[in-house]
Short mmCIF file of N, CA and C in Angstrom, two decimals:
data_model
loop_
_atom_site.label_atom_id
_atom_site.label_comp_id
_atom_site.label_asym_id
_atom_site.label_seq_id
_atom_site.Cartn_x
_atom_site.Cartn_y
_atom_site.Cartn_z
N UNK A 60 0.83 -1.19 0.00
CA UNK A 60 0.00 0.00 0.00
C UNK A 60 0.87 1.25 0.00
N UNK A 61 0.38 2.27 -0.65
CA UNK A 61 1.10 3.54 -0.71
C UNK A 61 0.63 4.42 0.43
N UNK A 62 1.57 4.99 1.20
CA UNK A 62 1.22 5.89 2.30
C UNK A 62 0.66 7.20 1.77
N UNK A 63 0.00 7.96 2.64
CA UNK A 63 -0.61 9.23 2.24
C UNK A 63 0.40 10.21 1.68
N UNK A 64 1.59 10.33 2.31
CA UNK A 64 2.60 11.26 1.80
C UNK A 64 3.08 10.85 0.42
N UNK A 65 3.32 9.56 0.23
CA UNK A 65 3.77 9.08 -1.07
C UNK A 65 2.67 9.29 -2.11
N UNK A 66 1.42 9.06 -1.72
CA UNK A 66 0.30 9.26 -2.62
C UNK A 66 0.24 10.72 -3.07
N UNK A 67 0.43 11.65 -2.13
CA UNK A 67 0.41 13.08 -2.47
C UNK A 67 1.56 13.44 -3.40
N UNK A 68 2.75 12.91 -3.11
CA UNK A 68 3.90 13.19 -3.96
C UNK A 68 3.66 12.68 -5.37
N UNK A 69 3.16 11.45 -5.49
CA UNK A 69 2.85 10.90 -6.81
C UNK A 69 1.77 11.71 -7.52
N UNK A 70 0.74 12.11 -6.77
CA UNK A 70 -0.35 12.89 -7.37
C UNK A 70 0.16 14.22 -7.89
N UNK A 71 0.94 14.92 -7.08
CA UNK A 71 1.46 16.23 -7.50
C UNK A 71 2.37 16.07 -8.70
N UNK A 72 3.23 15.05 -8.67
CA UNK A 72 4.15 14.83 -9.79
C UNK A 72 3.38 14.51 -11.06
N UNK A 73 2.47 13.57 -10.98
CA UNK A 73 1.71 13.17 -12.16
C UNK A 73 0.85 14.31 -12.68
N UNK A 74 0.19 15.01 -11.76
CA UNK A 74 -0.68 16.09 -12.19
C UNK A 74 0.12 17.28 -12.71
N UNK A 75 1.33 17.46 -12.25
CA UNK A 75 2.19 18.50 -12.80
C UNK A 75 2.51 18.19 -14.25
N UNK A 76 2.80 16.92 -14.52
CA UNK A 76 3.07 16.50 -15.89
C UNK A 76 1.83 16.68 -16.75
N UNK A 77 0.68 16.27 -16.23
CA UNK A 77 -0.58 16.43 -16.96
C UNK A 77 -0.86 17.91 -17.20
N UNK A 78 -0.63 18.75 -16.19
CA UNK A 78 -0.89 20.18 -16.32
C UNK A 78 -0.01 20.82 -17.38
N UNK A 79 1.24 20.40 -17.43
CA UNK A 79 2.16 20.97 -18.40
C UNK A 79 1.77 20.58 -19.81
N UNK A 80 1.30 19.35 -19.98
CA UNK A 80 0.99 18.86 -21.32
C UNK A 80 -0.43 19.19 -21.76
N UNK A 81 -1.24 19.66 -20.85
CA UNK A 81 -2.63 19.96 -21.17
C UNK A 81 -2.93 21.42 -20.88
N UNK A 82 -3.62 22.06 -21.80
CA UNK A 82 -3.95 23.47 -21.63
C UNK A 82 -5.39 23.67 -21.18
N UNK A 83 -6.11 22.58 -20.94
CA UNK A 83 -7.51 22.67 -20.53
C UNK A 83 -7.59 23.21 -19.11
N UNK A 84 -8.40 24.23 -18.92
CA UNK A 84 -8.62 24.73 -17.57
C UNK A 84 -10.04 24.45 -17.11
N UNK A 85 -10.88 23.92 -18.00
CA UNK A 85 -12.24 23.54 -17.66
C UNK A 85 -12.38 22.05 -17.96
N UNK A 86 -13.02 21.33 -17.04
CA UNK A 86 -13.24 19.90 -17.23
C UNK A 86 -14.59 19.50 -16.71
N UNK A 87 -15.24 18.59 -17.40
CA UNK A 87 -16.44 17.95 -16.88
C UNK A 87 -15.95 16.77 -16.05
N UNK A 88 -16.33 16.75 -14.77
CA UNK A 88 -15.88 15.70 -13.86
C UNK A 88 -17.07 14.97 -13.28
N UNK A 89 -16.95 13.67 -13.07
CA UNK A 89 -18.05 12.93 -12.45
C UNK A 89 -18.21 13.30 -10.98
N UNK A 90 -19.43 13.30 -10.51
CA UNK A 90 -19.72 13.54 -9.10
C UNK A 90 -19.77 12.19 -8.41
N UNK A 91 -18.96 12.03 -7.36
CA UNK A 91 -18.88 10.78 -6.62
C UNK A 91 -19.32 10.91 -5.17
N UNK A 92 -19.63 12.13 -4.74
CA UNK A 92 -20.07 12.32 -3.37
C UNK A 92 -19.70 13.71 -2.87
N UNK A 93 -20.05 13.97 -1.63
CA UNK A 93 -19.79 15.27 -1.00
C UNK A 93 -18.95 15.03 0.25
N UNK A 94 -17.85 15.77 0.36
CA UNK A 94 -16.99 15.67 1.55
C UNK A 94 -17.48 16.59 2.65
N UNK A 95 -17.80 17.82 2.29
CA UNK A 95 -18.37 18.79 3.22
C UNK A 95 -19.04 19.88 2.40
N UNK A 96 -19.39 20.98 3.05
CA UNK A 96 -20.16 22.01 2.38
C UNK A 96 -19.49 22.68 1.20
N UNK A 97 -18.15 22.61 1.11
CA UNK A 97 -17.48 23.26 -0.01
C UNK A 97 -16.56 22.33 -0.80
N UNK A 98 -16.76 21.01 -0.66
CA UNK A 98 -15.89 20.06 -1.35
C UNK A 98 -16.70 18.87 -1.88
N UNK A 99 -16.52 18.60 -3.19
CA UNK A 99 -17.21 17.50 -3.86
C UNK A 99 -16.17 16.45 -4.25
N UNK A 100 -16.47 15.18 -4.04
CA UNK A 100 -15.57 14.09 -4.43
C UNK A 100 -15.78 13.77 -5.91
N UNK A 101 -14.68 13.44 -6.58
CA UNK A 101 -14.73 13.09 -8.00
C UNK A 101 -13.69 12.03 -8.29
N UNK A 102 -13.60 11.61 -9.53
CA UNK A 102 -12.53 10.71 -9.97
C UNK A 102 -11.87 11.34 -11.19
N UNK A 103 -10.60 11.02 -11.36
CA UNK A 103 -9.81 11.51 -12.48
C UNK A 103 -9.36 10.33 -13.32
N UNK A 104 -9.07 10.57 -14.58
CA UNK A 104 -8.60 9.50 -15.45
C UNK A 104 -7.09 9.35 -15.27
N UNK A 105 -6.73 8.88 -14.07
CA UNK A 105 -5.35 8.61 -13.70
C UNK A 105 -5.30 7.23 -13.06
N UNK A 106 -4.14 6.61 -13.04
CA UNK A 106 -4.05 5.30 -12.39
C UNK A 106 -4.39 5.40 -10.91
N UNK A 107 -5.14 4.44 -10.41
CA UNK A 107 -5.46 4.42 -8.99
C UNK A 107 -4.22 4.02 -8.21
N UNK A 108 -3.98 4.56 -7.03
CA UNK A 108 -4.90 5.27 -6.16
C UNK A 108 -5.00 6.77 -6.46
N UNK A 109 -4.39 7.25 -7.53
CA UNK A 109 -4.43 8.67 -7.85
C UNK A 109 -5.72 9.09 -8.53
N UNK A 110 -6.61 8.15 -8.80
CA UNK A 110 -7.83 8.45 -9.54
C UNK A 110 -8.89 9.14 -8.71
N UNK A 111 -8.76 9.14 -7.40
CA UNK A 111 -9.75 9.76 -6.52
C UNK A 111 -9.27 11.16 -6.14
N UNK A 112 -10.16 12.13 -6.21
CA UNK A 112 -9.79 13.51 -5.89
C UNK A 112 -10.99 14.25 -5.31
N UNK A 113 -10.72 15.40 -4.72
CA UNK A 113 -11.76 16.28 -4.21
C UNK A 113 -11.65 17.62 -4.91
N UNK A 114 -12.79 18.24 -5.16
CA UNK A 114 -12.83 19.56 -5.79
C UNK A 114 -13.37 20.55 -4.77
N UNK A 115 -12.54 21.50 -4.41
CA UNK A 115 -12.96 22.56 -3.50
C UNK A 115 -13.61 23.66 -4.33
N UNK A 116 -14.78 24.09 -3.90
CA UNK A 116 -15.52 25.12 -4.62
C UNK A 116 -14.84 26.46 -4.36
N UNK A 117 -14.31 27.07 -5.41
CA UNK A 117 -13.58 28.33 -5.27
C UNK A 117 -14.50 29.48 -4.92
N UNK A 118 -13.97 30.38 -4.09
CA UNK A 118 -14.66 31.63 -3.81
C UNK A 118 -15.59 31.61 -2.62
N UNK A 119 -15.66 30.46 -1.93
CA UNK A 119 -16.56 30.39 -0.77
C UNK A 119 -15.88 29.73 0.42
N UNK A 120 -16.43 30.00 1.58
CA UNK A 120 -16.10 29.25 2.78
C UNK A 120 -17.42 28.81 3.39
N UNK A 121 -17.47 27.57 3.80
CA UNK A 121 -18.64 27.07 4.50
C UNK A 121 -18.22 26.68 5.91
N UNK A 122 -19.16 26.66 6.84
CA UNK A 122 -18.83 26.27 8.21
C UNK A 122 -18.38 24.81 8.26
N UNK A 123 -17.55 24.50 9.23
CA UNK A 123 -17.10 23.12 9.42
C UNK A 123 -18.26 22.28 9.95
N UNK A 124 -18.34 21.03 9.49
CA UNK A 124 -19.43 20.16 9.91
C UNK A 124 -18.94 19.00 10.79
N UNK A 125 -17.66 19.03 11.15
CA UNK A 125 -17.08 17.94 11.93
C UNK A 125 -16.53 18.48 13.25
N UNK A 126 -15.65 17.72 13.86
CA UNK A 126 -15.01 18.14 15.11
C UNK A 126 -14.20 19.43 14.94
N UNK A 127 -13.95 19.86 13.71
CA UNK A 127 -13.21 21.10 13.46
C UNK A 127 -14.04 22.35 13.72
N UNK A 128 -15.35 22.19 13.87
CA UNK A 128 -16.23 23.34 14.16
C UNK A 128 -15.82 23.96 15.49
N UNK A 129 -15.81 25.28 15.53
CA UNK A 129 -15.38 26.00 16.73
C UNK A 129 -16.48 26.18 17.76
N UNK A 130 -17.72 25.88 17.38
CA UNK A 130 -18.85 26.01 18.30
C UNK A 130 -20.02 25.18 17.76
N UNK A 131 -21.01 24.88 18.58
CA UNK A 131 -22.16 24.10 18.11
C UNK A 131 -22.91 24.77 16.95
N UNK A 132 -22.99 26.10 16.98
CA UNK A 132 -23.69 26.81 15.89
C UNK A 132 -22.99 26.59 14.56
N UNK A 133 -21.64 26.62 14.57
CA UNK A 133 -20.90 26.38 13.33
C UNK A 133 -21.16 24.98 12.81
N UNK A 134 -21.11 23.99 13.71
CA UNK A 134 -21.35 22.61 13.28
C UNK A 134 -22.74 22.45 12.69
N UNK A 135 -23.73 23.05 13.30
CA UNK A 135 -25.10 22.98 12.80
C UNK A 135 -25.21 23.61 11.41
N UNK A 136 -24.61 24.79 11.24
CA UNK A 136 -24.62 25.46 9.93
C UNK A 136 -23.84 24.65 8.90
N UNK A 137 -22.73 24.03 9.35
CA UNK A 137 -21.93 23.20 8.45
C UNK A 137 -22.70 22.00 7.94
N UNK A 138 -23.44 21.36 8.83
CA UNK A 138 -24.26 20.22 8.43
C UNK A 138 -25.36 20.65 7.45
N UNK A 139 -25.89 21.85 7.66
CA UNK A 139 -26.92 22.38 6.75
C UNK A 139 -26.31 22.64 5.36
N UNK A 140 -25.10 23.21 5.32
CA UNK A 140 -24.42 23.47 4.04
C UNK A 140 -24.11 22.16 3.33
N UNK A 141 -23.64 21.18 4.09
CA UNK A 141 -23.33 19.88 3.50
C UNK A 141 -24.59 19.21 2.95
N UNK A 142 -25.68 19.28 3.69
CA UNK A 142 -26.95 18.70 3.24
C UNK A 142 -27.43 19.36 1.95
N UNK A 143 -27.28 20.69 1.87
CA UNK A 143 -27.67 21.40 0.65
C UNK A 143 -26.85 20.92 -0.53
N UNK A 144 -25.53 20.77 -0.34
CA UNK A 144 -24.67 20.33 -1.43
C UNK A 144 -24.97 18.88 -1.82
N UNK A 145 -25.26 18.04 -0.83
CA UNK A 145 -25.67 16.66 -1.14
C UNK A 145 -26.94 16.68 -1.98
N UNK A 146 -27.92 17.48 -1.58
CA UNK A 146 -29.17 17.58 -2.32
C UNK A 146 -28.93 18.09 -3.75
N UNK A 147 -28.05 19.07 -3.88
CA UNK A 147 -27.76 19.66 -5.19
C UNK A 147 -27.08 18.66 -6.12
N UNK A 148 -26.26 17.76 -5.56
CA UNK A 148 -25.53 16.80 -6.39
C UNK A 148 -26.27 15.48 -6.59
N UNK A 149 -27.25 15.20 -5.75
CA UNK A 149 -27.99 13.93 -5.87
C UNK A 149 -28.67 13.84 -7.24
N UNK A 150 -28.44 12.73 -7.91
CA UNK A 150 -29.03 12.52 -9.23
C UNK A 150 -28.24 13.15 -10.36
N UNK A 151 -27.19 13.88 -10.03
CA UNK A 151 -26.36 14.52 -11.06
C UNK A 151 -25.15 13.63 -11.32
N UNK A 152 -24.86 13.39 -12.57
CA UNK A 152 -23.72 12.54 -12.91
C UNK A 152 -22.42 13.31 -12.98
N UNK A 153 -22.50 14.61 -13.31
CA UNK A 153 -21.26 15.35 -13.51
C UNK A 153 -21.41 16.81 -13.12
N UNK A 154 -20.27 17.46 -13.05
CA UNK A 154 -20.20 18.89 -12.76
C UNK A 154 -19.18 19.49 -13.70
N UNK A 155 -19.28 20.78 -13.94
CA UNK A 155 -18.28 21.49 -14.71
C UNK A 155 -17.35 22.16 -13.72
N UNK A 156 -16.06 21.85 -13.81
CA UNK A 156 -15.05 22.51 -12.99
C UNK A 156 -14.32 23.50 -13.89
N UNK A 157 -14.47 24.78 -13.59
CA UNK A 157 -13.90 25.83 -14.44
C UNK A 157 -12.66 26.46 -13.79
N UNK A 158 -11.73 26.85 -14.66
CA UNK A 158 -10.52 27.54 -14.22
C UNK A 158 -9.81 26.75 -13.12
N UNK A 159 -9.54 25.49 -13.40
CA UNK A 159 -8.96 24.56 -12.44
C UNK A 159 -7.56 24.98 -12.02
N UNK A 160 -7.35 24.92 -10.71
CA UNK A 160 -6.02 25.16 -10.13
C UNK A 160 -5.85 24.15 -9.01
N UNK A 161 -4.64 24.09 -8.45
CA UNK A 161 -4.43 23.24 -7.29
C UNK A 161 -4.73 24.04 -6.04
N UNK A 162 -5.42 23.42 -5.11
CA UNK A 162 -5.73 24.02 -3.82
C UNK A 162 -4.43 24.38 -3.11
N UNK A 163 -4.48 25.41 -2.28
CA UNK A 163 -3.27 25.88 -1.61
C UNK A 163 -2.64 24.83 -0.70
N UNK A 164 -3.40 23.84 -0.30
CA UNK A 164 -2.86 22.77 0.53
C UNK A 164 -2.33 21.60 -0.30
N UNK A 165 -2.55 21.62 -1.61
CA UNK A 165 -1.96 20.64 -2.50
C UNK A 165 -2.72 19.33 -2.67
N UNK A 166 -3.71 19.06 -1.88
CA UNK A 166 -4.38 17.78 -1.97
C UNK A 166 -5.70 17.79 -2.71
N UNK A 167 -6.15 18.97 -3.11
CA UNK A 167 -7.45 19.06 -3.78
C UNK A 167 -7.33 19.93 -5.03
N UNK A 168 -8.30 19.75 -5.90
CA UNK A 168 -8.47 20.64 -7.04
C UNK A 168 -9.29 21.82 -6.53
N UNK A 169 -8.99 23.01 -7.00
CA UNK A 169 -9.73 24.22 -6.65
C UNK A 169 -10.34 24.75 -7.94
N UNK A 170 -11.66 24.92 -7.98
CA UNK A 170 -12.30 25.34 -9.22
C UNK A 170 -13.63 26.01 -8.95
N UNK A 171 -14.07 26.78 -9.92
CA UNK A 171 -15.44 27.29 -9.93
C UNK A 171 -16.28 26.10 -10.38
N UNK A 172 -17.29 25.74 -9.61
CA UNK A 172 -18.07 24.55 -9.90
C UNK A 172 -19.47 24.94 -10.37
N UNK A 173 -19.89 24.33 -11.47
CA UNK A 173 -21.24 24.53 -11.99
C UNK A 173 -21.93 23.18 -12.11
N UNK A 174 -23.19 23.16 -11.73
CA UNK A 174 -24.04 22.00 -11.94
C UNK A 174 -25.27 22.49 -12.68
N UNK A 175 -25.58 21.87 -13.80
CA UNK A 175 -26.68 22.31 -14.66
C UNK A 175 -26.54 23.78 -15.06
N UNK A 176 -25.30 24.21 -15.28
CA UNK A 176 -25.04 25.58 -15.73
C UNK A 176 -25.14 26.64 -14.66
N UNK A 177 -25.34 26.24 -13.40
CA UNK A 177 -25.48 27.21 -12.31
C UNK A 177 -24.27 27.14 -11.39
N UNK A 178 -23.77 28.30 -10.99
CA UNK A 178 -22.61 28.42 -10.10
C UNK A 178 -22.99 27.94 -8.70
N UNK A 179 -22.41 26.84 -8.26
CA UNK A 179 -22.74 26.23 -6.97
C UNK A 179 -22.36 27.16 -5.82
N UNK A 180 -21.19 27.77 -5.88
CA UNK A 180 -20.75 28.67 -4.82
C UNK A 180 -21.70 29.83 -4.64
N UNK A 181 -22.14 30.43 -5.74
CA UNK A 181 -23.06 31.57 -5.66
C UNK A 181 -24.41 31.14 -5.09
N UNK A 182 -24.87 29.95 -5.47
CA UNK A 182 -26.13 29.44 -4.91
C UNK A 182 -26.03 29.30 -3.39
N UNK A 183 -24.89 28.82 -2.92
CA UNK A 183 -24.71 28.63 -1.48
C UNK A 183 -24.62 29.97 -0.75
N UNK A 184 -23.95 30.94 -1.37
CA UNK A 184 -23.88 32.29 -0.79
C UNK A 184 -25.27 32.90 -0.72
N UNK A 185 -26.03 32.78 -1.83
CA UNK A 185 -27.38 33.35 -1.89
C UNK A 185 -28.30 32.78 -0.80
N UNK A 186 -28.06 31.54 -0.40
CA UNK A 186 -28.89 30.88 0.63
C UNK A 186 -28.32 31.05 2.04
N UNK A 187 -27.23 31.80 2.16
CA UNK A 187 -26.63 32.03 3.47
C UNK A 187 -25.87 30.84 4.03
N UNK A 188 -25.56 29.86 3.17
CA UNK A 188 -24.85 28.66 3.60
C UNK A 188 -23.34 28.77 3.41
N UNK A 189 -22.91 29.81 2.75
CA UNK A 189 -21.49 30.06 2.50
C UNK A 189 -21.26 31.56 2.52
N UNK A 190 -20.01 31.93 2.74
CA UNK A 190 -19.61 33.34 2.66
C UNK A 190 -18.51 33.46 1.62
N UNK A 191 -18.44 34.59 0.93
CA UNK A 191 -17.35 34.78 -0.03
C UNK A 191 -16.01 34.66 0.69
N UNK A 192 -15.05 33.96 0.05
CA UNK A 192 -13.74 33.78 0.64
C UNK A 192 -12.73 33.52 -0.47
N UNK A 193 -11.65 34.29 -0.47
CA UNK A 193 -10.64 34.17 -1.52
C UNK A 193 -9.54 33.17 -1.17
N UNK A 194 -9.50 32.72 0.06
CA UNK A 194 -8.43 31.84 0.49
C UNK A 194 -7.31 32.58 1.19
N UNK A 195 -7.36 33.91 1.16
CA UNK A 195 -6.35 34.73 1.84
C UNK A 195 -6.96 35.36 3.08
N UNK A 196 -6.17 35.47 4.11
CA UNK A 196 -6.66 36.09 5.33
C UNK A 196 -7.48 35.15 6.15
N UNK A 197 -8.00 35.68 7.27
CA UNK A 197 -8.77 34.81 8.18
C UNK A 197 -10.09 34.36 7.54
N UNK A 198 -10.50 33.16 7.90
CA UNK A 198 -11.78 32.64 7.43
C UNK A 198 -12.90 33.33 8.21
N UNK A 199 -14.09 33.34 7.63
CA UNK A 199 -15.23 33.94 8.33
C UNK A 199 -15.50 33.24 9.67
N UNK A 200 -16.01 34.01 10.62
CA UNK A 200 -16.37 33.47 11.93
C UNK A 200 -17.83 33.02 11.87
N UNK A 201 -18.05 31.73 12.01
CA UNK A 201 -19.40 31.16 11.94
C UNK A 201 -20.05 31.06 13.30
N UNK A 202 -19.37 31.48 14.34
CA UNK A 202 -19.90 31.35 15.71
C UNK A 202 -20.59 32.63 16.19
N UNK A 203 -20.71 33.61 15.35
CA UNK A 203 -21.34 34.88 15.73
C UNK A 203 -22.86 34.76 15.60
#
């Protein structure tokens, strides 16, 4: 079995090669599940175990839905955001990932995500389930 660090190194190396040889910044990706309110699971056409990936929805922050929540209110809001994203992806086979980049932590794809031609991040902001976030500076406080 390949350890997590080795898996990340292989993924970054392979995807760097793919990125250099490919100029596509938009991809239709299969929907395989929801990790949390701002991350959708997908698969890539790469050898496994590198075939599994997560897509972080660019431009938003959602509350944490796990032990990472800083207060009960954040966890409750996080579960609501996750439920909304699960509902939005249920029955959908694919999503459009636009302007793909690597997440600042290196383990996820970062992209503007559309389902049925609608911006998922904007839908979540409009419903109060996410706040605009560029990835720089402090994250929004969900405990207020």
